[in-house]
Coordinates of N, CA, C and O and ligand atoms in Angstrom, one line a residue:
M57 N 3.2 -16.9 19.8 CA 1.8 -16.4 19.5 C 0.8 -17.4 19.9 O -0.3 -17.5 19.4
S58 N 1.1 -18.3 20.9 CA 0.2 -19.3 21.4 C -1.1 -18.7 21.9 O -1.1 -17.7 22.6
G59 N -2.2 -19.2 21.4 CA -3.5 -18.6 21.8 C -4.0 -17.5 21.0 O -5.1 -17.0 21.1
E60 N -3.0 -16.9 20.2 CA -3.4 -15.8 19.3 C -4.0 -16.4 18.0 O -3.7 -17.5 17.6
P61 N -4.9 -15.6 17.4 CA -5.4 -16.2 16.1 C -4.4 -16.3 15.0 O -3.4 -15.5 15.0
S62 N -4.5 -17.3 14.2 CA -3.6 -17.5 13.1 C -3.9 -16.4 12.0 O -4.9 -15.6 12.2
L63 N -3.0 -16.3 11.1 CA -3.3 -15.3 10.0 C -4.6 -15.6 9.3 O -5.4 -14.6 9.0
T64 N -4.9 -16.8 9.1 CA -6.2 -17.2 8.4 C -7.4 -16.7 9.2 O -8.3 -16.1 8.7
E65 N -7.3 -16.9 10.5 CA -8.4 -16.5 11.4 C -8.5 -15.0 11.5 O -9.6 -14.4 11.5
L66 N -7.3 -14.3 11.6 CA -7.3 -12.9 11.6 C -7.9 -12.3 10.3 O -8.7 -11.4 10.4
L67 N -7.6 -12.9 9.2 CA -8.2 -12.4 7.9 C -9.7 -12.6 7.9 O -10.5 -11.8 7.4
R68 N -10.1 -13.7 8.5 CA -11.6 -13.9 8.7 C -12.2 -12.9 9.5 O -13.3 -12.3 9.2
Q69 N -11.6 -12.5 10.6 CA -12.1 -11.5 11.5 C -12.1 -10.1 10.8 O -13.1 -9.4 10.9
I70 N -11.1 -9.8 10.0 CA -11.1 -8.6 9.3 C -12.2 -8.5 8.3 O -12.9 -7.5 8.1
R71 N -12.5 -9.6 7.6 CA -13.5 -9.6 6.6 C -14.9 -9.5 7.2 O -15.9 -9.1 6.5
A72 N -15.0 -9.7 8.5 CA -16.3 -9.5 9.2 C -16.4 -8.2 9.9 O -17.4 -7.9 10.5
C73 N -15.3 -7.3 9.8 CA -15.3 -6.1 10.5 C -16.3 -5.1 10.0 O -16.5 -4.9 8.8
R74 N -17.0 -4.4 11.0 CA -17.9 -3.4 10.6 C -17.7 -2.1 11.5 O -18.6 -1.3 11.7
L75 N -16.5 -2.0 12.0 CA -16.2 -1.0 13.0 C -16.7 0.4 12.5 O -17.2 1.2 13.3
C76 N -16.3 0.8 11.3 CA -16.7 2.1 10.8 C -17.8 2.1 9.7 O -17.8 3.0 8.9
A77 N -18.6 1.1 9.8 CA -19.6 0.9 8.7 C -20.5 2.1 8.5 O -20.8 2.4 7.4
E78 N -20.8 2.8 9.6 CA -21.7 4.0 9.4 C -21.1 5.1 8.6 O -21.8 6.0 8.1
H79 N -19.7 5.1 8.4 CA -19.0 6.1 7.6 C -18.7 5.7 6.2 O -18.2 6.4 5.4
L80 N -19.1 4.4 5.8 CA -18.7 3.9 4.5 C -19.9 3.9 3.6 O -20.9 3.2 3.8
P81 N -19.9 4.7 2.5 CA -21.0 4.9 1.7 C -21.5 3.6 0.9 O -22.6 3.5 0.6
L82 N -20.5 2.7 0.7 CA -20.9 1.5 0.0 C -20.8 0.3 1.0 O -20.9 -0.8 0.5
G83 N -20.7 0.6 2.2 CA -20.6 -0.5 3.2 C -19.3 -1.1 3.3 O -18.4 -0.9 2.5
P84 N -19.1 -1.9 4.4 CA -17.7 -2.6 4.5 C -17.5 -3.6 3.5 O -18.4 -4.4 3.1
R85 N -16.3 -3.6 2.9 CA -15.8 -4.7 2.0 C -14.3 -4.6 2.1 O -13.6 -4.1 1.2
P86 N -13.7 -5.2 3.2 CA -12.3 -5.1 3.4 C -11.5 -5.8 2.3 O -11.9 -6.9 1.9
V87 N -10.6 -5.1 1.7 CA -9.7 -5.6 0.6 C -8.3 -5.7 1.2 O -7.6 -4.7 1.4
V88 N -7.8 -6.9 1.4 CA -6.5 -7.1 2.0 C -6.1 -8.5 1.6 O -6.9 -9.4 1.6
R89 N -4.8 -8.7 1.3 CA -4.3 -10.0 0.9 C -3.0 -10.2 1.7 O -2.1 -9.4 1.7
A90 N -2.9 -11.4 2.3 CA -1.6 -11.7 3.0 C -1.5 -13.2 3.1 O -2.5 -13.9 3.3
N91 N -0.2 -13.6 3.0 CA 0.1 -15.0 3.3 C 1.4 -15.0 4.1 O 2.3 -14.2 3.8
A92 N 1.6 -15.9 5.0 CA 2.7 -15.8 6.0 C 4.0 -15.9 5.3 O 5.1 -15.5 5.8
A93 N 4.1 -16.4 4.0 CA 5.3 -16.6 3.4 C 5.8 -15.4 2.6 O 7.0 -15.3 2.2
A94 N 5.0 -14.3 2.5 CA 5.3 -13.2 1.6 C 6.5 -12.4 2.1 O 6.6 -12.0 3.3
P95 N 7.5 -12.2 1.2 CA 8.7 -11.4 1.5 C 8.5 -9.9 1.2 O 9.3 -9.0 1.7
L96 N 7.5 -9.5 0.4 CA 7.2 -8.1 0.0 C 5.9 -7.7 0.5 O 4.9 -8.4 0.3
L97 N 5.8 -6.5 1.2 CA 4.6 -6.0 1.7 C 4.3 -4.6 1.1 O 5.2 -3.8 1.1
I98 N 3.1 -4.4 0.5 CA 2.8 -3.1 0.0 C 1.7 -2.5 0.8 O 0.6 -3.1 1.0
V99 N 2.0 -1.4 1.4 CA 1.0 -0.7 2.2 C 0.5 0.6 1.4 O 1.3 1.5 1.2
G100 N -0.7 0.5 1.0 CA -1.3 1.6 0.2 C -2.3 2.4 1.0 O -2.2 2.5 2.2
Q101 N -3.2 3.0 0.3 CA -4.2 4.0 0.9 C -5.5 3.3 1.3 O -5.7 2.8 2.4
A102 N -6.4 3.2 0.3 CA -7.7 2.6 0.5 C -8.3 2.3 -0.8 O -7.9 2.9 -1.8
P103 N -9.2 1.3 -0.9 CA -9.8 1.0 -2.2 C -10.5 2.1 -2.8 O -11.1 2.9 -2.1
G104 N -10.5 2.2 -4.2 CA -11.4 3.1 -4.9 C -12.6 2.3 -5.2 O -12.8 1.1 -4.9
T105 N -13.6 2.9 -6.0 CA -14.8 2.1 -6.3 C -14.6 0.9 -7.1 O -15.2 -0.1 -6.9
R106 N -13.6 1.0 -8.1 CA -13.4 -0.2 -8.9 C -12.8 -1.4 -8.1 O -13.2 -2.5 -8.3
V107 N -11.9 -1.1 -7.2 CA -11.4 -2.1 -6.3 C -12.5 -2.6 -5.4 O -12.6 -3.8 -5.1
H108 N -13.3 -1.7 -4.9 CA -14.4 -2.1 -4.0 C -15.3 -3.1 -4.8 O -15.7 -4.2 -4.2
E109 N -15.6 -2.8 -6.0 CA -16.5 -3.7 -6.8 C -15.8 -5.1 -7.0 O -16.5 -6.1 -6.9
S110 N -14.6 -5.1 -7.4 CA -13.9 -6.4 -7.8 C -13.4 -7.1 -6.5 O -13.2 -8.3 -6.6
G111 N -13.1 -6.4 -5.5 CA -12.4 -7.0 -4.3 C -10.9 -7.3 -4.6 O -10.3 -8.0 -3.7
I112 N -10.4 -6.8 -5.7 CA -9.0 -7.1 -6.0 C -8.2 -5.8 -5.9 O -8.5 -4.8 -6.6
P113 N -7.2 -5.7 -5.0 CA -6.5 -4.5 -4.8 C -5.7 -4.1 -6.0 O -5.2 -5.0 -6.7
W114 N -5.5 -2.8 -6.2 CA -4.7 -2.3 -7.3 C -5.1 -2.8 -8.7 O -4.4 -2.9 -9.6
N115 N -6.4 -3.1 -8.8 CA -7.0 -3.6 -10.0 C -7.5 -2.4 -10.9 O -8.7 -2.4 -11.2
D116 N -6.6 -1.5 -11.1 CA -7.0 -0.2 -11.8 C -5.8 0.4 -12.4 O -4.7 -0.2 -12.4
R117 N -5.9 1.6 -13.0 CA -4.8 2.2 -13.7 C -3.6 2.5 -12.7 O -2.5 2.4 -13.1
S118 N -4.0 2.8 -11.5 CA -2.9 3.1 -10.5 C -2.1 1.8 -10.3 O -0.9 1.8 -10.2
G119 N -2.8 0.7 -10.3 CA -2.2 -0.6 -10.1 C -1.3 -1.0 -11.3 O -0.2 -1.5 -11.2
D120 N -1.8 -0.6 -12.5 CA -0.9 -0.9 -13.7 C 0.4 -0.1 -13.6 O 1.4 -0.6 -13.9
R121 N 0.3 1.2 -13.1 CA 1.5 2.0 -13.0 C 2.4 1.4 -11.9 O 3.6 1.3 -12.1
L122 N 1.8 1.0 -10.8 CA 2.6 0.4 -9.7 C 3.3 -0.8 -10.2 O 4.5 -1.0 -9.9
R123 N 2.6 -1.7 -10.9 CA 3.3 -2.9 -11.4 C 4.4 -2.5 -12.4 O 5.5 -3.2 -12.4
D124 N 4.2 -1.5 -13.1 CA 5.3 -1.0 -14.0 C 6.5 -0.5 -13.2 O 7.7 -0.9 -13.5
W125 N 6.2 0.2 -12.2 CA 7.3 0.7 -11.3 C 8.1 -0.5 -10.7 O 9.3 -0.5 -10.6
L126 N 7.4 -1.5 -10.3 CA 8.0 -2.7 -9.7 C 8.5 -3.7 -10.7 O 9.2 -4.7 -10.3
Q127 N 8.1 -3.5 -12.0 CA 8.4 -4.5 -13.0 C 7.9 -5.9 -12.6 O 8.7 -6.9 -12.7
L128 N 6.7 -6.0 -12.2 CA 6.1 -7.2 -11.8 C 4.9 -7.5 -12.7 O 4.1 -6.5 -13.0
D129 N 4.7 -8.7 -13.2 CA 3.5 -9.0 -14.0 C 2.4 -9.3 -13.0 O 2.6 -9.4 -11.8
R130 N 1.2 -9.4 -13.5 CA 0.0 -9.5 -12.6 C 0.1 -10.9 -11.8 O -0.3 -10.9 -10.7
A131 N 0.6 -11.9 -12.5 CA 0.6 -13.2 -11.8 C 1.5 -13.1 -10.6 O 1.2 -13.7 -9.5
T132 N 2.6 -12.5 -10.7 CA 3.5 -12.3 -9.5 C 3.0 -11.4 -8.5 O 3.0 -11.7 -7.3
F133 N 2.4 -10.3 -9.0 CA 1.9 -9.2 -8.1 C 0.8 -9.8 -7.2 O 0.6 -9.5 -6.0
Y134 N 0.0 -10.7 -7.8 CA -1.2 -11.2 -7.1 C -0.9 -12.6 -6.5 O -1.9 -13.3 -6.1
D135 N 0.3 -13.0 -6.4 CA 0.7 -14.3 -5.8 C 0.9 -13.9 -4.3 O 1.9 -13.3 -3.9
E136 N -0.1 -14.3 -3.4 CA -0.1 -13.9 -2.0 C 1.1 -14.5 -1.3 O 1.5 -13.9 -0.2
S137 N 1.7 -15.5 -1.8 CA 2.9 -16.1 -1.1 C 4.1 -15.2 -1.4 O 5.2 -15.4 -0.7
R138 N 4.0 -14.3 -2.3 CA 5.1 -13.4 -2.6 C 4.9 -12.0 -2.2 O 5.8 -11.2 -1.8
V139 N 3.6 -11.5 -2.4 CA 3.3 -10.1 -2.2 C 2.1 -10.0 -1.3 O 1.0 -10.5 -1.7
A140 N 2.3 -9.4 -0.1 CA 1.1 -9.1 0.7 C 0.7 -7.6 0.4 O 1.5 -6.7 0.2
I141 N -0.6 -7.4 0.4 CA -1.2 -6.1 0.1 C -2.1 -5.7 1.2 O -3.2 -6.3 1.4
V142 N -1.7 -4.7 1.9 CA -2.4 -4.3 3.2 C -2.5 -2.7 3.2 O -1.6 -2.0 3.6
P143 N -3.7 -2.2 2.7 CA -3.8 -0.8 2.7 C -4.1 -0.2 4.1 O -4.3 -0.9 5.0
M144 N -3.9 1.1 4.2 CA -4.1 1.8 5.4 C -5.6 1.8 5.9 O -5.9 1.8 7.1
G145 N -6.5 1.8 4.9 CA -7.9 1.6 5.2 C -8.4 0.4 4.3 O -8.1 0.5 3.1
F146 N -9.0 -0.6 4.8 CA -9.4 -1.7 4.0 C -10.6 -1.6 3.2 O -10.9 -2.3 2.2
C147 N -11.5 -0.6 3.5 CA -12.8 -0.4 2.9 C -12.8 0.9 2.1 O -12.2 1.9 2.5
Y148 N -13.6 1.0 1.1 CA -13.8 2.2 0.3 C -14.4 3.3 1.2 O -15.4 3.1 1.7
P149 N -13.7 4.5 1.3 CA -14.1 5.5 2.3 C -15.0 6.5 1.7 O -15.5 7.4 2.5
G150 N -15.3 6.5 0.4 CA -16.2 7.6 -0.2 C -15.4 8.7 -0.7 O -14.2 8.7 -0.7
V151 N -16.1 9.7 -1.2 CA -15.5 10.9 -1.9 C -15.6 12.1 -1.0 O -16.6 12.2 -0.2
D152 N -14.6 13.0 -1.1 CA -14.7 14.3 -0.4 C -15.4 15.3 -1.2 O -15.9 15.0 -2.3
R153 N -15.5 16.5 -0.7 CA -16.3 17.5 -1.4 C -15.7 18.0 -2.8 O -16.4 18.6 -3.6
N154 N -14.5 17.6 -3.0 CA -13.8 18.0 -4.3 C -13.9 16.8 -5.3 O -13.4 16.9 -6.4
G155 N -14.5 15.7 -4.9 CA -14.7 14.6 -5.8 C -13.6 13.6 -5.7 O -13.6 12.6 -6.5
G156 N -12.6 13.9 -4.9 CA -11.5 12.9 -4.7 C -11.9 11.9 -3.7 O -12.8 12.1 -2.9
D157 N -11.1 10.8 -3.6 CA -11.4 9.8 -2.6 C -11.0 10.3 -1.2 O -10.0 11.0 -1.1
K158 N -11.8 10.0 -0.2 CA -11.5 10.4 1.1 C -10.3 9.7 1.6 O -9.9 8.6 1.1
P159 N -9.6 10.2 2.7 CA -8.5 9.4 3.3 C -9.0 8.1 3.8 O -10.2 7.9 4.1
P160 N -8.0 7.2 4.0 CA -8.4 5.9 4.6 C -9.0 6.1 6.0 O -8.6 7.1 6.7
R161 N -10.0 5.3 6.3 CA -10.6 5.5 7.7 C -9.5 5.3 8.7 O -8.7 4.4 8.7
R162 N -9.5 6.3 9.7 CA -8.4 6.3 10.6 C -8.5 5.2 11.6 O -7.5 4.9 12.3
E163 N -9.7 4.5 11.8 CA -9.8 3.5 12.7 C -9.0 2.2 12.3 O -8.7 1.3 13.1
C164 N -8.8 2.1 11.0 CA -8.5 0.8 10.4 C -7.1 0.3 10.8 O -6.9 -0.8 11.3
A165 N -6.1 1.1 10.4 CA -4.7 0.6 10.6 C -4.3 0.4 12.0 O -3.7 -0.6 12.4
P166 N -4.7 1.3 13.0 CA -4.4 1.0 14.4 C -5.1 -0.3 14.9 O -4.5 -1.0 15.8
L167 N -6.2 -0.6 14.3 CA -6.9 -1.8 14.8 C -6.3 -3.1 14.2 O -6.2 -4.1 14.9
W168 N -5.8 -3.1 13.0 CA -5.4 -4.4 12.3 C -3.9 -4.5 12.0 O -3.4 -5.6 11.9
H169 N -3.2 -3.4 11.7 CA -1.9 -3.6 11.0 C -0.9 -4.3 11.9 O -0.2 -5.2 11.4
E170 N -0.8 -4.0 13.1 CA 0.2 -4.6 14.0 C 0.0 -6.1 14.0 O 0.9 -6.9 13.9
A171 N -1.3 -6.5 14.1 CA -1.6 -8.0 14.2 C -1.2 -8.7 12.9 O -0.7 -9.8 12.9
I172 N -1.5 -8.0 11.7 CA -1.1 -8.6 10.5 C 0.4 -8.7 10.3 O 0.9 -9.8 10.0
R173 N 1.0 -7.6 10.6 CA 2.5 -7.5 10.5 C 3.2 -8.6 11.3 O 4.2 -9.2 10.9
A174 N 2.6 -8.9 12.5 CA 3.2 -9.9 13.4 C 3.1 -11.3 12.8 O 3.8 -12.2 13.2
R175 N 2.2 -11.5 11.8 CA 2.0 -12.8 11.2 C 2.6 -12.9 9.8 O 2.3 -13.8 9.0
L176 N 3.5 -11.9 9.5 CA 4.2 -11.9 8.2 C 5.7 -11.9 8.5 O 6.4 -10.9 8.3
P177 N 6.2 -13.0 9.1 CA 7.6 -13.0 9.6 C 8.7 -12.9 8.5 O 9.8 -12.6 8.8
H178 N 8.3 -13.1 7.2 CA 9.4 -13.1 6.2 C 9.4 -11.8 5.4 O 10.2 -11.7 4.4
V179 N 8.6 -10.8 5.8 CA 8.7 -9.6 5.0 C 10.1 -8.9 5.2 O 10.5 -8.6 6.3
A180 N 10.7 -8.7 4.0 CA 12.1 -8.1 4.0 C 12.0 -6.7 3.5 O 13.0 -5.9 3.7
L181 N 10.9 -6.3 2.8 CA 10.8 -4.9 2.3 C 9.4 -4.5 2.3 O 8.5 -5.3 1.9
T182 N 9.1 -3.3 2.9 CA 7.7 -2.8 2.9 C 7.7 -1.5 2.1 O 8.4 -0.5 2.4
L183 N 6.9 -1.5 1.1 CA 6.7 -0.3 0.3 C 5.6 0.6 0.9 O 4.4 0.1 1.1
L184 N 5.9 1.8 1.1 CA 4.9 2.7 1.8 C 4.4 3.7 0.7 O 5.0 4.6 0.3
V185 N 3.2 3.4 0.2 CA 2.7 4.1 -1.0 C 1.7 5.2 -0.5 O 0.6 4.9 -0.1
G186 N 2.2 6.4 -0.6 CA 1.4 7.6 -0.3 C 1.6 8.0 1.2 O 2.2 7.4 2.0
Q187 N 1.1 9.2 1.4 CA 1.4 9.9 2.7 C 0.9 9.2 3.9 O 1.5 9.3 5.0
Y188 N -0.3 8.5 3.8 CA -0.9 7.9 5.0 C 0.0 6.7 5.5 O 0.2 6.6 6.7
A189 N 0.4 5.9 4.5 CA 1.3 4.8 4.9 C 2.6 5.3 5.5 O 3.2 4.8 6.5
Q190 N 3.1 6.4 4.9 CA 4.4 6.9 5.4 C 4.3 7.5 6.8 O 5.1 7.3 7.6
A191 N 3.1 8.2 7.0 CA 2.9 8.8 8.4 C 2.8 7.7 9.4 O 3.4 7.8 10.5
H192 N 2.1 6.6 9.1 CA 1.9 5.5 10.1 C 3.2 4.8 10.4 O 3.5 4.5 11.5
Y193 N 4.0 4.5 9.3 CA 5.1 3.6 9.5 C 6.4 4.3 9.8 O 7.3 3.8 10.4
L194 N 6.5 5.6 9.3 CA 7.8 6.3 9.5 C 7.7 7.3 10.7 O 8.7 7.6 11.3
G195 N 6.5 7.7 11.1 CA 6.3 8.5 12.2 C 7.1 9.8 12.1 O 7.2 10.4 11.1
A196 N 7.8 10.1 13.2 CA 8.6 11.3 13.2 C 9.8 11.3 12.3 O 10.4 12.4 12.0
A197 N 10.1 10.2 11.7 CA 11.3 10.1 10.8 C 11.0 10.6 9.4 O 11.8 10.8 8.6
R198 N 9.7 10.7 9.1 CA 9.3 11.1 7.8 C 9.6 12.6 7.7 O 9.7 13.4 8.7
K199 N 9.8 13.1 6.4 CA 10.2 14.5 6.2 C 8.9 15.4 6.2 O 7.8 14.9 6.3
S200 N 9.1 16.7 5.9 CA 8.0 17.6 6.1 C 7.0 17.5 5.0 O 5.8 17.9 5.1
T201 N 7.4 16.9 3.8 CA 6.4 16.7 2.7 C 6.6 15.3 2.2 O 7.6 14.7 2.4
M202 N 5.5 14.9 1.4 CA 5.6 13.5 0.8 C 6.8 13.5 -0.2 O 7.5 12.5 -0.2
T203 N 7.0 14.6 -0.9 CA 8.1 14.6 -1.9 C 9.4 14.4 -1.2 O 10.2 13.6 -1.7
E204 N 9.6 15.2 -0.1 CA 10.9 15.1 0.6 C 11.1 13.7 1.2 O 12.2 13.2 1.3
T205 N 10.0 13.1 1.7 CA 10.1 11.8 2.3 C 10.5 10.8 1.2 O 11.4 10.0 1.4
V206 N 9.9 10.9 0.0 CA 10.3 9.9 -1.1 C 11.7 10.2 -1.5 O 12.5 9.3 -1.8
R207 N 12.1 11.5 -1.6 CA 13.4 11.8 -2.1 C 14.5 11.3 -1.1 O 15.6 11.0 -1.5
A208 N 14.1 11.1 0.1 CA 15.0 10.6 1.2 C 14.9 9.1 1.3 O 15.2 8.6 2.4
W209 N 14.5 8.4 0.3 CA 14.1 7.0 0.4 C 15.3 6.1 1.0 O 15.0 5.2 1.8
R210 N 16.5 6.5 0.7 CA 17.6 5.7 1.2 C 17.7 5.7 2.7 O 18.2 4.8 3.3
D211 N 17.1 6.8 3.4 CA 17.2 6.9 4.8 C 16.4 5.8 5.5 O 16.7 5.5 6.7
F212 N 15.4 5.2 4.8 CA 14.5 4.3 5.5 C 14.8 2.8 5.1 O 14.1 1.9 5.6
L213 N 15.8 2.6 4.3 CA 16.2 1.2 3.9 C 16.9 0.6 5.0 O 17.5 1.3 5.9
P214 N 17.0 -0.7 5.1 CA 16.4 -1.7 4.1 C 15.0 -2.1 4.4 O 14.4 -2.8 3.6
D215 N 14.4 -1.6 5.5 CA 13.0 -2.1 5.8 C 11.9 -1.5 5.0 O 11.0 -2.1 4.6
F216 N 12.0 -0.1 4.8 CA 10.9 0.6 4.2 C 11.4 1.4 3.0 O 12.5 1.9 3.0
L217 N 10.5 1.5 2.0 CA 10.8 2.3 0.8 C 9.6 3.1 0.5 O 8.5 2.5 0.2
P218 N 9.6 4.5 0.7 CA 8.4 5.3 0.5 C 8.2 5.6 -1.0 O 9.2 5.8 -1.7
L219 N 7.0 5.6 -1.5 CA 6.7 5.9 -2.9 C 5.5 6.9 -2.9 O 4.7 6.9 -2.0
P220 N 5.4 7.7 -4.0 CA 4.2 8.5 -4.2 C 3.1 7.6 -4.6 O 3.3 6.4 -5.0
H221 N 1.8 8.0 -4.5 CA 0.7 7.2 -5.0 C 0.8 7.2 -6.5 O 1.1 8.2 -7.1
P222 N 0.7 6.0 -7.1 CA 0.9 5.9 -8.6 C -0.4 6.4 -9.4 O -0.5 6.0 -10.5
S223 N -1.2 7.2 -8.7 CA -2.4 7.7 -9.4 C -2.0 8.5 -10.6 O -1.0 9.2 -10.6
W224 N -2.8 8.4 -11.7 CA -2.6 9.2 -12.9 C -2.7 10.7 -12.6 O -2.2 11.5 -13.3
R225 N -3.3 11.0 -11.4 CA -3.3 12.4 -11.0 C -1.9 12.9 -10.6 O -1.6 14.1 -10.5
N226 N -0.9 12.0 -10.4 CA 0.4 12.4 -10.0 C 1.4 12.4 -11.2 O 2.6 12.5 -11.0
T227 N 0.9 12.4 -12.4 CA 1.7 12.4 -13.6 C 2.6 13.7 -13.6 O 3.8 13.6 -13.9
A228 N 2.0 14.8 -13.2 CA 2.8 16.0 -13.2 C 3.9 16.0 -12.2 O 5.0 16.5 -12.4
W229 N 3.6 15.3 -11.0 CA 4.6 15.2 -10.0 C 5.8 14.4 -10.5 O 6.9 14.8 -10.3
L230 N 5.5 13.4 -11.3 CA 6.6 12.5 -11.8 C 7.4 13.3 -12.8 O 8.7 13.2 -12.8
K231 N 6.8 14.2 -13.5 CA 7.6 15.1 -14.5 C 8.4 16.1 -13.7 O 9.5 16.4 -14.1
R232 N 7.9 16.6 -12.6 CA 8.6 17.6 -11.8 C 9.8 17.0 -11.1 O 10.7 17.7 -10.6
N233 N 9.8 15.7 -10.9 CA 10.8 15.0 -10.0 C 11.4 13.9 -10.8 O 11.2 12.7 -10.5
P234 N 12.3 14.3 -11.8 CA 12.9 13.2 -12.7 C 13.8 12.3 -11.9 O 14.0 11.1 -12.4
W235 N 14.3 12.6 -10.7 CA 15.1 11.7 -9.9 C 14.4 10.5 -9.6 O 15.0 9.4 -9.3
F236 N 13.1 10.6 -9.5 CA 12.3 9.4 -9.1 C 12.5 8.3 -10.2 O 12.8 7.1 -9.8
A237 N 12.3 8.6 -11.4 CA 12.5 7.6 -12.5 C 14.0 7.2 -12.7 O 14.3 6.1 -13.0
E238 N 14.8 8.2 -12.5 CA 16.2 8.0 -12.9 C 17.0 7.3 -11.8 O 17.9 6.5 -12.0
D239 N 16.7 7.6 -10.5 CA 17.4 7.1 -9.4 C 16.7 6.1 -8.5 O 17.2 5.0 -8.2
L240 N 15.4 6.5 -8.1 CA 14.7 5.6 -7.2 C 14.2 4.3 -7.9 O 14.3 3.2 -7.3
L241 N 13.6 4.4 -9.1 CA 13.0 3.3 -9.7 C 14.0 2.1 -10.0 O 13.7 1.0 -9.7
P242 N 15.2 2.4 -10.5 CA 16.1 1.3 -10.7 C 16.5 0.6 -9.3 O 16.6 -0.6 -9.3
D243 N 16.6 1.4 -8.3 CA 16.9 0.8 -6.9 C 15.7 0.0 -6.4 O 15.9 -1.1 -5.9
L244 N 14.5 0.6 -6.6 CA 13.3 -0.1 -6.2 C 13.2 -1.5 -6.9 O 13.0 -2.5 -6.3
R245 N 13.4 -1.5 -8.2 CA 13.3 -2.7 -9.0 C 14.4 -3.7 -8.6 O 14.1 -5.0 -8.5
R246 N 15.5 -3.3 -8.3 CA 16.6 -4.2 -7.9 C 16.2 -4.8 -6.5 O 16.4 -6.0 -6.3
R247 N 15.7 -4.0 -5.6 CA 15.4 -4.5 -4.3 C 14.2 -5.5 -4.3 O 14.2 -6.5 -3.6
V248 N 13.2 -5.1 -5.1 CA 12.0 -6.0 -5.2 C 12.5 -7.3 -5.8 O 12.1 -8.4 -5.4
G249 N 13.3 -7.3 -6.9 CA 13.8 -8.5 -7.5 C 14.6 -9.3 -6.5 O 14.4 -10.6 -6.5
A250 N 15.3 -8.7 -5.6 CA 16.2 -9.4 -4.7 C 15.3 -10.1 -3.6 O 15.5 -11.3 -3.3
V251 N 14.3 -9.4 -3.1 CA 13.5 -10.0 -2.0 C 12.6 -11.1 -2.6 O 12.2 -12.1 -1.9
L252 N 12.2 -11.0 -3.9 CA 11.4 -12.1 -4.5 C 12.3 -13.2 -5.1 O 11.7 -14.1 -5.7
G253 N 13.6 -13.1 -5.0 CA 14.5 -14.1 -5.4 C 14.5 -14.2 -6.9 O 14.6 -15.3 -7.5
R254 N 14.4 -13.1 -7.6 CA 14.5 -13.1 -9.1 C 15.8 -12.7 -9.6 O 16.6 -12.0 -9.0
Ligands
SF4_543 S1 -12.3 0.3 7.0 FE1 -11.2 -1.1 8.4 S2 -12.1 -0.6 10.5 FE2 -13.5 0.2 8.9 S3 -15.1 -1.4 8.6 FE3 -13.4 -1.6 7.0 S4 -12.0 -3.2 7.9 FE4 -13.3 -2.3 9.6

């Protein structure tokens, strides 16, 4: 990677990005965390307003649920040398006409993800949280629905493990799909513990 920017320089470039500023109601504020030593990568969707305000990813109820799924305390979850957090869109995209958050800006992942991923040589497991991360990283290998993609999680191991978004809006989904808590979560926790050396 001689002549290529370091991860530190790349993160500096990302934090200065304004590529889709005209579409961002609160303006650019990229939220991304990465350290070259990290063995676990979490690819989510895009910041909500609370994360936009704090600049801390998963600093909300969805994050609490995700940490519970992973059985990670906040100190471990926010240790950049252990967990890299790289959403599909780094900036808050605004709300759609139904009041839900808009999808991640489509410009973002193609512009930045490959370069970040190339600077994370120790990643042993990538969690794909939600349909946008699954579409980008699994491509044609993903199933016809998010539920079927998550249900087929074993097909994508050992590199990738797809998850639903841990939004509280998905509580009914979790009730409808008991295999998630009974089968997937124990496997997820075991794999996360193994890559983090716990
Ligand atoms: S969402 Fe991504 S591409 Fe758009 S301004 Fe933020 S960092 Fe740049």
